[in-house]
Every structure is written in structure tokens, then in C-alpha cells.
mmCIF file of C-alpha atoms and ligand atoms in Angstrom:
data_model
loop_
_atom_site.group_PDB
_atom_site.id
_atom_site.type_symbol
_atom_site.label_atom_id
_atom_site.label_comp_id
_atom_site.label_asym_id
_atom_site.label_seq_id
_atom_site.Cartn_x
_atom_site.Cartn_y
_atom_site.Cartn_z
ATOM 1 C CA MET A 1 254.181 251.472 337.393
ATOM 2 C CA LEU A 2 254.606 249.674 333.916
ATOM 3 C CA CYS A 3 257.720 248.075 335.336
ATOM 4 C CA GLY A 4 256.081 246.667 338.874
ATOM 5 C CA ARG A 5 252.946 245.011 336.449
ATOM 6 C CA ILE A 6 256.231 243.148 334.224
ATOM 7 C CA ASN A 7 257.857 241.959 337.577
ATOM 8 C CA ILE A 8 254.082 240.847 338.957
ATOM 9 C CA ALA A 9 253.281 238.754 335.740
ATOM 10 C CA LEU A 10 257.287 237.584 336.128
ATOM 11 C CA SER A 11 256.760 235.788 337.769
ATOM 12 C CA GLU A 12 252.987 234.471 338.361
ATOM 13 C CA VAL A 13 254.841 232.946 334.523
ATOM 14 C CA VAL A 14 257.614 231.514 336.701
ATOM 15 C CA PHE A 15 255.169 230.075 339.695
ATOM 16 C CA MET A 16 252.932 228.846 337.357
ATOM 17 C CA SER A 17 255.458 226.090 336.050
ATOM 18 C CA TYR A 18 256.335 225.307 339.645
ATOM 19 C CA ASN A 19 253.847 222.185 340.540
ATOM 20 C CA GLU A 20 252.454 222.558 344.482
ATOM 21 C CA VAL A 21 252.367 220.143 347.008
ATOM 22 C CA ARG A 22 250.105 220.404 349.731
ATOM 23 C CA LYS A 23 250.278 220.318 352.995
ATOM 24 C CA ASP A 24 246.797 217.958 354.393
ATOM 25 C CA TYR A 25 245.438 219.621 356.830
ATOM 26 C CA LEU A 26 246.475 218.683 360.030
ATOM 27 C CA LEU A 27 248.902 215.652 360.016
ATOM 28 C CA ASP A 28 252.829 217.146 358.931
ATOM 29 C CA ARG A 29 252.068 215.193 355.696
ATOM 30 C CA TRP A 30 252.986 216.892 352.199
ATOM 31 C CA VAL A 31 251.990 215.691 348.710
ATOM 32 C CA VAL A 32 253.118 217.357 345.822
ATOM 33 C CA ILE A 33 250.210 218.038 343.198
ATOM 34 C CA ALA A 34 251.505 216.645 339.706
ATOM 35 C CA THR A 35 249.456 218.890 337.447
ATOM 36 C CA GLU A 36 252.388 219.422 334.720
ATOM 37 C CA ARG A 37 251.576 215.556 334.548
ATOM 38 C CA GLY A 38 247.667 216.791 334.411
ATOM 39 C CA ARG A 39 245.836 213.194 334.151
ATOM 40 C CA ARG A 40 242.422 212.200 333.983
ATOM 41 C CA PRO A 41 240.223 210.410 336.152
ATOM 42 C CA SER A 42 239.496 207.968 332.650
ATOM 43 C CA ASP A 43 242.966 208.028 332.229
ATOM 44 C CA PHE A 44 243.167 204.889 335.186
ATOM 45 C CA ALA A 45 239.888 202.853 333.750
ATOM 46 C CA LYS A 46 242.222 199.376 333.936
ATOM 47 C CA LYS A 47 239.984 197.566 331.158
ATOM 48 C CA ASN A 48 241.688 193.900 333.051
ATOM 49 C CA ARG A 49 241.844 193.660 336.629
ATOM 50 C CA GLN A 50 243.111 191.580 338.512
ATOM 51 C CA GLN A 51 240.672 189.302 339.792
ATOM 52 C CA GLN A 52 240.410 187.053 342.731
ATOM 53 C CA SER A 53 240.321 183.187 342.222
ATOM 54 C CA SER A 54 236.871 182.050 341.576
ATOM 55 C CA SER A 55 237.753 178.082 341.587
ATOM 56 C CA SER A 56 237.833 177.718 345.168
ATOM 57 C CA VAL A 57 234.309 177.468 347.957
ATOM 58 C CA CYS A 58 233.851 180.642 348.606
ATOM 59 C CA PRO A 59 233.404 180.971 353.047
ATOM 60 C CA MET A 60 231.443 183.544 353.203
ATOM 61 C CA CYS A 61 228.840 182.388 351.189
ATOM 62 C CA PRO A 62 225.367 181.052 352.843
ATOM 63 C CA SER A 63 225.674 177.542 352.849
ATOM 64 C CA ASN A 64 229.670 177.418 354.347
ATOM 65 C CA GLU A 65 229.009 179.003 357.468
ATOM 66 C CA HIS A 66 230.474 175.348 359.155
ATOM 67 C CA MET A 67 233.500 177.342 357.386
ATOM 68 C CA THR A 68 233.611 179.935 359.716
ATOM 69 C CA PRO A 69 234.168 180.417 364.089
ATOM 70 C CA PRO A 70 230.864 181.023 365.421
ATOM 71 C CA ALA A 71 230.134 184.479 364.605
ATOM 72 C CA THR A 72 230.381 187.892 366.992
ATOM 73 C CA LEU A 73 226.405 188.557 365.593
ATOM 74 C CA VAL A 74 224.578 187.878 363.263
ATOM 75 C CA TYR A 75 221.339 189.841 361.658
ATOM 76 C CA LEU A 76 218.012 187.626 361.208
ATOM 77 C CA LYS A 77 214.727 188.583 359.342
ATOM 78 C CA HIS A 78 212.118 189.035 361.566
ATOM 79 C CA GLY A 79 208.967 189.842 360.299
ATOM 80 C CA ASN A 80 209.888 192.935 359.948
ATOM 81 C CA SER A 81 212.044 193.175 362.345
ATOM 82 C CA ILE A 82 215.751 192.895 362.533
ATOM 83 C CA LYS A 83 216.480 189.721 364.982
ATOM 84 C CA LYS A 84 220.313 190.596 366.197
ATOM 85 C CA THR A 85 221.918 187.612 367.891
ATOM 86 C CA LYS A 86 225.371 185.350 367.520
ATOM 87 C CA ASP A 87 226.158 181.719 366.834
ATOM 88 C CA LYS A 88 227.173 179.405 369.791
ATOM 89 C CA ASP A 89 229.828 175.958 369.800
ATOM 90 C CA SER A 90 228.684 173.832 366.864
ATOM 91 C CA LEU A 91 225.950 175.778 365.845
ATOM 92 C CA ARG A 92 225.426 178.213 362.969
ATOM 93 C CA HIS A 93 222.737 180.008 362.117
ATOM 94 C CA LYS A 94 221.360 179.969 358.555
ATOM 95 C CA ASP A 95 218.578 182.786 356.624
ATOM 96 C CA TRP A 96 221.200 185.425 358.146
ATOM 97 C CA LEU A 97 221.728 189.451 356.887
ATOM 98 C CA ILE A 98 224.416 189.992 357.674
ATOM 99 C CA ARG A 99 227.387 188.601 359.431
ATOM 100 C CA VAL A 100 229.914 189.144 361.785
ATOM 101 C CA VAL A 101 232.982 186.592 362.444
ATOM 102 C CA PRO A 102 236.267 186.186 363.543
ATOM 103 C CA ASN A 103 238.690 186.329 361.155
ATOM 104 C CA LEU A 104 240.103 183.182 360.671
ATOM 105 C CA TYR A 105 244.600 184.183 360.523
ATOM 106 C CA PRO A 106 243.682 186.410 363.353
ATOM 107 C CA ALA A 107 246.459 190.338 363.274
ATOM 108 C CA PHE A 108 244.993 190.784 367.068
ATOM 109 C CA THR A 109 243.201 187.703 369.290
ATOM 110 C CA PRO A 110 241.575 187.827 372.212
ATOM 111 C CA PRO A 111 243.287 187.461 376.066
ATOM 112 C CA LYS A 112 242.686 183.932 377.845
ATOM 113 C CA ASP A 113 242.963 185.419 381.318
ATOM 114 C CA LYS A 114 242.036 189.003 382.369
ATOM 115 C CA ILE A 115 244.865 191.104 381.371
ATOM 116 C CA THR A 116 247.054 194.284 382.333
ATOM 117 C CA HIS A 117 247.625 197.107 380.499
ATOM 118 C CA LYS A 118 251.479 197.168 381.604
ATOM 119 C CA GLN A 119 250.907 193.166 380.893
ATOM 120 C CA ILE A 120 249.991 193.411 376.288
ATOM 121 C CA MET A 121 252.690 196.337 376.224
ATOM 122 C CA LYS A 122 255.743 195.132 377.379
ATOM 123 C CA SER A 123 258.504 197.319 376.603
ATOM 124 C CA LYS A 124 258.708 200.761 374.297
ATOM 125 C CA GLU A 125 258.953 197.940 371.474
ATOM 126 C CA LEU A 126 257.869 194.698 372.043
ATOM 127 C CA ALA A 127 253.715 195.626 372.376
ATOM 128 C CA LEU A 128 251.704 191.978 372.229
ATOM 129 C CA ALA A 129 248.339 192.132 369.371
ATOM 130 C CA VAL A 130 245.898 191.593 371.976
ATOM 131 C CA GLY A 131 242.529 192.886 370.273
ATOM 132 C CA HIS A 132 240.114 191.405 368.327
ATOM 133 C CA HIS A 133 239.939 191.156 364.108
ATOM 134 C CA GLU A 134 236.880 190.464 363.099
ATOM 135 C CA VAL A 135 235.195 190.173 359.093
ATOM 136 C CA LEU A 136 231.624 191.123 358.563
ATOM 137 C CA VAL A 137 230.261 189.413 355.448
ATOM 138 C CA GLU A 138 228.314 192.171 354.000
ATOM 139 C CA SER A 139 225.779 190.647 352.108
ATOM 140 C CA PRO A 140 224.313 186.727 352.036
ATOM 141 C CA ASN A 141 225.218 187.732 347.542
ATOM 142 C CA HIS A 142 228.945 186.972 346.824
ATOM 143 C CA SER A 143 229.134 190.072 344.920
ATOM 144 C CA GLU A 144 226.629 192.991 347.002
ATOM 145 C CA HIS A 145 230.254 195.106 347.139
ATOM 146 C CA PRO A 146 228.754 199.141 347.785
ATOM 147 C CA ALA A 147 229.002 200.195 344.592
ATOM 148 C CA ASP A 148 225.951 197.998 344.153
ATOM 149 C CA ALA A 149 223.809 197.606 346.961
ATOM 150 C CA ARG A 150 220.283 197.960 347.506
ATOM 151 C CA LEU A 151 220.307 200.378 350.193
ATOM 152 C CA PRO A 152 218.439 198.768 353.254
ATOM 153 C CA GLN A 153 221.280 195.995 353.256
ATOM 154 C CA LEU A 154 223.684 198.516 352.922
ATOM 155 C CA SER A 155 222.097 200.788 356.867
ATOM 156 C CA LEU A 156 222.853 197.203 357.531
ATOM 157 C CA VAL A 157 226.040 197.012 356.406
ATOM 158 C CA ILE A 158 226.661 200.196 358.943
ATOM 159 C CA ASN A 159 223.837 199.021 362.159
ATOM 160 C CA GLY A 160 226.730 196.420 362.347
ATOM 161 C CA TYR A 161 230.261 198.166 362.270
ATOM 162 C CA VAL A 162 227.639 201.324 365.399
ATOM 163 C CA ASP A 163 227.078 197.607 367.193
ATOM 164 C CA ARG A 164 230.186 196.513 366.520
ATOM 165 C CA LEU A 165 232.092 199.471 367.226
ATOM 166 C CA ARG A 166 229.807 199.689 370.292
ATOM 167 C CA GLU A 167 230.940 195.831 371.987
ATOM 168 C CA LEU A 168 234.905 195.630 371.014
ATOM 169 C CA SER A 169 235.525 199.534 372.254
ATOM 170 C CA LYS A 170 233.816 198.202 376.181
ATOM 171 C CA LYS A 171 236.538 195.903 376.182
ATOM 172 C CA PRO A 172 239.445 196.783 379.074
ATOM 173 C CA TYR A 173 242.072 195.987 376.394
ATOM 174 C CA VAL A 174 240.892 197.747 373.468
ATOM 175 C CA GLN A 175 241.647 201.159 373.292
ATOM 176 C CA CYS A 176 241.148 201.824 369.560
ATOM 177 C CA VAL A 177 238.928 199.998 367.070
ATOM 178 C CA SER A 178 239.031 200.758 363.771
ATOM 179 C CA ILE A 179 236.690 200.072 361.013
ATOM 180 C CA PHE A 180 237.897 199.112 356.727
ATOM 181 C CA ARG A 181 237.624 197.448 353.854
ATOM 182 C CA ASN A 182 240.036 195.678 350.810
ATOM 183 C CA HIS A 183 238.325 195.906 347.072
ATOM 184 C CA GLY A 184 239.703 194.794 344.970
ATOM 185 C CA LEU A 185 242.941 191.609 344.749
ATOM 186 C CA GLU A 186 245.108 194.807 344.399
ATOM 187 C CA ALA A 187 243.900 196.387 347.754
ATOM 188 C CA GLY A 188 244.466 193.053 350.032
ATOM 189 C CA ALA A 189 241.306 191.909 349.158
ATOM 190 C CA SER A 190 241.690 187.517 348.650
ATOM 191 C CA LEU A 191 238.230 186.711 348.833
ATOM 192 C CA SER A 192 235.936 188.714 346.943
ATOM 193 C CA HIS A 193 233.102 188.848 348.423
ATOM 194 C CA ALA A 194 231.945 191.996 349.892
ATOM 195 C CA HIS A 195 233.000 191.927 353.315
ATOM 196 C CA SER A 196 234.413 194.683 356.129
ATOM 197 C CA GLN A 197 237.404 193.899 359.157
ATOM 198 C CA ILE A 198 237.299 195.202 362.428
ATOM 199 C CA ILE A 199 240.046 194.910 364.164
ATOM 200 C CA ALA A 200 239.928 196.341 368.188
ATOM 201 C CA THR A 201 243.798 197.604 369.178
ATOM 202 C CA PRO A 202 245.335 197.512 373.041
ATOM 203 C CA PHE A 203 246.742 201.522 371.362
ATOM 204 C CA VAL A 204 245.630 203.529 369.514
ATOM 205 C CA PRO A 205 248.145 203.593 366.197
ATOM 206 C CA GLU A 206 249.677 206.343 364.728
ATOM 207 C CA THR A 207 247.451 207.998 362.430
ATOM 208 C CA ILE A 208 245.234 208.705 364.222
ATOM 209 C CA LYS A 209 247.017 208.973 367.546
ATOM 210 C CA GLU A 210 248.556 212.194 365.479
ATOM 211 C CA GLU A 211 244.785 213.352 364.275
ATOM 212 C CA MET A 212 244.139 213.761 367.646
ATOM 213 C CA LYS A 213 247.139 215.403 368.755
ATOM 214 C CA ALA A 214 246.695 218.080 366.104
ATOM 215 C CA SER A 215 242.703 218.432 366.400
ATOM 216 C CA ARG A 216 243.309 218.657 369.884
ATOM 217 C CA GLN A 217 246.002 221.268 369.672
ATOM 218 C CA TYR A 218 244.181 223.329 367.221
ATOM 219 C CA HIS A 219 241.437 223.291 369.949
ATOM 220 C CA GLY A 220 243.453 224.555 371.985
ATOM 221 C CA LYS A 221 244.576 227.760 369.485
ATOM 222 C CA ASN A 222 240.858 228.448 368.074
ATOM 223 C CA LYS A 223 238.748 226.539 369.820
ATOM 224 C CA GLU A 224 236.588 224.665 367.614
ATOM 225 C CA CYS A 225 237.419 221.610 365.684
ATOM 226 C CA VAL A 226 239.606 221.696 363.073
ATOM 227 C CA PHE A 227 237.154 218.986 360.947
ATOM 228 C CA CYS A 228 233.874 221.362 362.215
ATOM 229 C CA ASN A 229 236.264 224.570 360.629
ATOM 230 C CA MET A 230 236.970 222.016 358.029
ATOM 231 C CA ILE A 231 233.431 221.460 356.775
ATOM 232 C CA GLU A 232 232.637 224.716 356.018
ATOM 233 C CA ARG A 233 235.419 226.017 353.689
ATOM 234 C CA GLU A 234 235.188 222.800 351.482
ATOM 235 C CA ARG A 235 231.671 222.625 351.333
ATOM 236 C CA LYS A 236 232.513 225.949 349.197
ATOM 237 C CA SER A 237 235.282 224.854 347.406
ATOM 238 C CA PRO A 238 236.429 223.081 343.888
ATOM 239 C CA ARG A 239 236.767 219.822 345.917
ATOM 240 C CA ALA A 240 233.293 219.398 347.731
ATOM 241 C CA ILE A 241 232.169 216.328 345.646
ATOM 242 C CA LEU A 242 228.114 215.509 347.346
ATOM 243 C CA GLU A 243 226.042 216.953 350.454
ATOM 244 C CA ASN A 244 222.840 216.143 352.032
ATOM 245 C CA LYS A 245 221.285 216.607 355.804
ATOM 246 C CA SER A 246 223.981 214.959 356.770
ATOM 247 C CA PHE A 247 227.338 214.596 355.429
ATOM 248 C CA LEU A 248 230.258 216.255 353.099
ATOM 249 C CA ALA A 249 232.128 214.364 350.757
ATOM 250 C CA PHE A 250 234.474 216.238 349.574
ATOM 251 C CA ALA A 251 238.121 216.002 347.416
ATOM 252 C CA PRO A 252 240.595 216.651 350.226
ATOM 253 C CA TYR A 253 243.070 219.383 350.122
ATOM 254 C CA ALA A 254 246.643 217.567 349.599
ATOM 255 C CA SER A 255 244.433 213.473 348.730
ATOM 256 C CA THR A 256 247.747 210.895 348.844
ATOM 257 C CA HIS A 257 246.283 209.190 345.830
ATOM 258 C CA PRO A 258 244.187 210.346 342.449
ATOM 259 C CA MET A 259 240.328 210.053 343.072
ATOM 260 C CA GLU A 260 240.751 210.457 346.608
ATOM 261 C CA PHE A 261 238.529 210.947 348.769
ATOM 262 C CA TRP A 262 236.766 211.573 352.037
ATOM 263 C CA ILE A 263 233.390 211.873 353.562
ATOM 264 C CA MET A 264 232.464 213.846 357.165
ATOM 265 C CA PRO A 265 229.227 214.120 358.928
ATOM 266 C CA LYS A 266 227.818 218.559 359.659
ATOM 267 C CA LYS A 267 227.642 217.461 363.067
ATOM 268 C CA HIS A 268 230.108 217.466 365.182
ATOM 269 C CA GLN A 269 230.494 213.598 366.045
ATOM 270 C CA THR A 270 233.349 211.383 367.686
ATOM 271 C CA SER A 271 232.468 207.897 365.995
ATOM 272 C CA LEU A 272 229.797 205.791 364.427
ATOM 273 C CA LEU A 273 228.373 205.798 368.212
ATOM 274 C CA MET A 274 226.505 208.854 368.247
ATOM 275 C CA LEU A 275 224.573 208.570 364.605
ATOM 276 C CA LYS A 276 220.873 208.000 364.662
ATOM 277 C CA GLN A 277 219.157 205.769 363.135
ATOM 278 C CA ILE A 278 217.869 207.966 360.203
ATOM 279 C CA GLU A 279 222.301 209.194 359.821
ATOM 280 C CA MET A 280 222.919 205.589 359.166
ATOM 281 C CA LYS A 281 220.812 205.442 356.586
ATOM 282 C CA THR A 282 222.310 208.607 354.230
ATOM 283 C CA LEU A 283 225.372 207.178 355.812
ATOM 284 C CA ALA A 284 224.624 204.565 353.105
ATOM 285 C CA GLU A 285 223.173 206.574 350.588
ATOM 286 C CA THR A 286 226.552 209.056 350.284
ATOM 287 C CA LEU A 287 228.541 206.092 350.643
ATOM 288 C CA LYS A 288 226.838 203.731 348.035
ATOM 289 C CA THR A 289 226.483 207.149 345.610
ATOM 290 C CA CYS A 290 229.964 208.387 345.491
ATOM 291 C CA LEU A 291 231.175 205.122 345.354
ATOM 292 C CA GLY A 292 229.618 204.208 342.725
ATOM 293 C CA ALA A 293 230.817 207.617 340.725
ATOM 294 C CA LEU A 294 234.240 206.053 341.360
ATOM 295 C CA LYS A 295 233.501 202.474 339.651
ATOM 296 C CA ALA A 296 231.640 204.123 337.210
ATOM 297 C CA LEU A 297 233.936 206.054 336.520
ATOM 298 C CA VAL A 298 237.621 203.853 336.704
ATOM 299 C CA ASN A 299 235.898 200.850 335.624
ATOM 300 C CA ASP A 300 235.591 199.126 339.487
ATOM 301 C CA PRO A 301 239.249 200.306 340.485
ATOM 302 C CA PRO A 302 240.177 198.652 343.857
ATOM 303 C CA TYR A 303 240.365 200.586 347.073
ATOM 304 C CA ASN A 304 240.328 200.651 350.689
ATOM 305 C CA TYR A 305 238.605 202.908 352.908
ATOM 306 C CA GLY A 306 239.117 203.378 356.494
ATOM 307 C CA VAL A 307 237.122 204.796 359.002
ATOM 308 C CA HIS A 308 238.298 207.462 361.565
ATOM 309 C CA GLN A 309 237.082 207.982 365.090
ATOM 310 C CA THR A 310 237.387 207.521 368.664
ATOM 311 C CA THR A 311 235.325 206.226 371.710
ATOM 312 C CA ASN A 312 238.111 208.210 373.280
ATOM 313 C CA LYS A 313 235.419 210.676 376.203
ATOM 314 C CA ASP A 314 238.618 213.210 375.403
ATOM 315 C CA ALA A 315 238.160 213.269 371.971
ATOM 316 C CA ASN A 316 234.817 214.943 372.739
ATOM 317 C CA LYS A 317 235.390 218.736 371.377
ATOM 318 C CA HIS A 318 238.375 218.553 369.535
ATOM 319 C CA TYR A 319 238.258 215.210 367.205
ATOM 320 C CA HIS A 320 234.981 214.152 364.286
ATOM 321 C CA TRP A 321 235.164 210.893 362.828
ATOM 322 C CA HIS A 322 234.759 210.773 359.655
ATOM 323 C CA VAL A 323 236.088 208.437 356.172
ATOM 324 C CA GLU A 324 238.646 208.001 354.253
ATOM 325 C CA VAL A 325 238.318 206.433 350.779
ATOM 326 C CA TYR A 326 241.958 205.416 348.869
ATOM 327 C CA PRO A 327 242.127 203.878 345.316
ATOM 328 C CA LYS A 328 244.236 202.394 344.442
ATOM 329 C CA LEU A 329 245.342 203.945 340.621
ATOM 330 C CA ALA A 330 248.616 204.424 340.844
ATOM 331 C CA ILE A 331 251.616 203.162 342.441
ATOM 332 C CA TRP A 332 253.979 203.642 345.129
ATOM 333 C CA ALA A 333 257.583 203.290 344.788
ATOM 334 C CA GLY A 334 260.929 204.682 344.988
ATOM 335 C CA PHE A 335 260.707 208.208 345.989
ATOM 336 C CA GLU A 336 256.761 207.647 348.329
ATOM 337 C CA LYS A 337 258.784 205.031 350.137
ATOM 338 C CA SER A 338 262.496 206.904 350.865
ATOM 339 C CA THR A 339 260.450 210.563 351.112
ATOM 340 C CA GLY A 340 257.291 209.844 353.319
ATOM 341 C CA MET A 341 256.282 212.039 350.884
ATOM 342 C CA TYR A 342 254.161 212.004 347.435
ATOM 343 C CA ILE A 343 253.452 212.671 344.210
ATOM 344 C CA ASN A 344 249.534 212.540 342.866
ATOM 345 C CA THR A 345 249.081 212.851 339.305
ATOM 346 C CA VAL A 346 245.319 214.026 339.101
ATOM 347 C CA THR A 347 244.279 217.593 341.197
ATOM 348 C CA PRO A 348 241.964 216.934 344.065
ATOM 349 C CA GLU A 349 239.931 219.251 341.774
ATOM 350 C CA THR A 350 239.132 218.038 338.999
ATOM 351 C CA ALA A 351 238.996 214.260 340.330
ATOM 352 C CA ALA A 352 235.543 216.705 342.775
ATOM 353 C CA GLU A 353 234.677 217.613 339.321
ATOM 354 C CA SER A 354 234.957 214.587 337.669
ATOM 355 C CA MET A 355 232.798 212.486 340.348
ATOM 356 C CA ARG A 356 230.540 215.660 340.499
ATOM 357 C CA LYS A 357 228.828 215.404 336.805
ATOM 358 C CA GLN A 358 228.856 211.461 336.919
ATOM 359 C CA ILE A 359 226.961 211.273 339.815
ATOM 360 C CA SER A 360 224.787 214.497 338.074
ATOM 361 C CA ALA A 361 224.610 212.406 335.426
HETATM 362 ZN ZN1 LIG B 1 230.701 184.454 348.054
HETATM 363 ZN ZN1 LIG B 2 233.792 219.179 364.229
HETATM 364 ZN ZN1 LIG B 3 241.524 210.567 359.136
#
């Protein structure tokens, strides 16, 4: 008996001295949670962050509308409501609330004529970059980033995402619409004006494809949505950050980035198209609260976020949209690049705890 007890104690000691290697809920993606290095979120609060150059004229600021191609969507204030319109030829609407313009240096461009999927996918190794690449200017105020945005303004941004998603996903050559945001120079935002990007692609990119495949398999086996299941487990876990009527924000179990968090709708929904007006407001609120906490904790870090979603009807039962937020606080170096495995020096449990404290402060 005594011997057994010692054995257990010893094995615990041995176990405790190792870092955990955690697997993503769905993907075959592993991360070393390097608790031995045990870094606190405040360790990442850099004093001097690299700033975008402010010397040149901002093409996204009001009265510089002529510096961009005609907007595909403009929101104008119309009494107490919003008028939705677009620019045409040389006309540029002024006094806008948000505007969406084609990217001046697009990665994907619309086809000039009708084009088939076969013509786009030239071979197994080559496809034509047919699609759309747009910039959503989030506010006439240069620095109205989500962490500091007025809630009605941020709700318009979410509305804008939904409107563009609806329009772009209808195009016969578009299979996926990716909505994302780069914040700060180190996260790839070359212009500092508050903006998001939308890229519509003629095929489903790898990460979404893998999530769709794994969630389909899970649904086949368990007859439930793996994301709905994730929400049930994580809302009661030490990784929960905040929960309101419509959303749960949490630090994922196998976070690859320090301070990473995801936001998920509690209702089973496959894309932003399923959001009700009130839910768009709550999403804006959730995003602002979480990004605001991150900003306060780590001194406005660079970050990327992306909406993972699908408008493919076949995925209705098993896929569940979500936002993944990746603060850029660590540099991925030789190990990550050569193995596809990650090292995260802040445990998701620590990240969630500091976010919760910051939010309730
Ligand atoms: Zn500007
Ligand atoms: Zn679900
Ligand atoms: Zn995802």
C-alpha cells in the first residue's frame, strides 16, 4: 500500500516536471505549453512599438476618397437610418460612415468575362487568383480601432462584413469569403487607418477545409456539432473569458499564440449571414470588450483576427462560425517553421484569467 502511494507520488513528480503538449480541438496541430518559462501577460507589454509612418497622406481619411477605386459599398447617414449605396465611375460619396473599396494592390481580382471553375483551377498545382480583395474602412476617424470604437460605429463594421459576405458569396466563382483584420505594423497593417480586409477566393483555403473535414467527421460519429460541444465545455473551464446572451469568448485549450482568444456564437450558426441585428450589436460589444482588455493588458499589441465561416449549405449541420484572434507577441522561429508545431509561453488558463480580471476591473 505504502509502496503504491510512493509510486503515485513519484509519477506525479515526474509528470509535473514536463511541459504539456496539447492538440487542437479539431486540427492535427500541436503546441507545447511551456509553463516552465511561465511568462505573465504583462511581460509582453512593450514600451515602444513600431508605428506606421504618418508622414504621407492617408488614402482612407475623409476628403481623400479620390485616392481609392470606386467603393463597392458606402453607408451614409440618412436621418435616423442608414442609406446603403456605392460609388460609380468618378463619383465618390462624401460624409460616409463606413466604405468598402477594392484593394489597390489586390491578391485576387474579379474575372472580366464569365469563367468556369475548371478554367480557374488550371491543374493540381496551379490556379488563377480570381476573386475579390477589398478593404473595409471602419470609420472616418483615422484611429477608431475596435478597442476604442463607439459601439454603434463598430456595429456598422459588422453590418458591413455581413453585406459584403452576402454579395460576394453569391458570385458563381467564389467558394470562400475570408474576413480579417491586421492591427499594427508588426501584424501586417501597412496603413494605420482603422480597416479590415475581405478576400473572396475561388476555392476553400486549407485551414477552413481542415476544420470542415474534421467537424464533418465528428458530426458523423457523435451526431452533434463539435463547436457546440466545445462551447459547453469551455464556458465552465478556467479558459472562459466572457459570456453574454449570444457569445462566448475563451482562450483555446491548445492556443498557439500567447493571449490568443476565440469568440463563438452560442447558437449554432455557420456564417455571419445568420446573425440577427441585435446579435451584430452584441458581437461588436464582445469584440470591443476583449480587444480593449488585450490592449490594456499588453499595451496595444499588434494582432490579427479572422472570421472562420462557410456559406456552403452542405456544412450547415457540422460547421459553426467563429472569430480567432492572434496577438503577435512571440516570434515564430526555426522550430515552428521547420516542424509546424508551436511553443506558447503563456498558458491559455493564465491568459484567460488576466483577461477576466482586466474586464471586471
Ligand atoms: Zn486615415
Ligand atoms: Zn454548433
Ligand atoms: Zn477556426
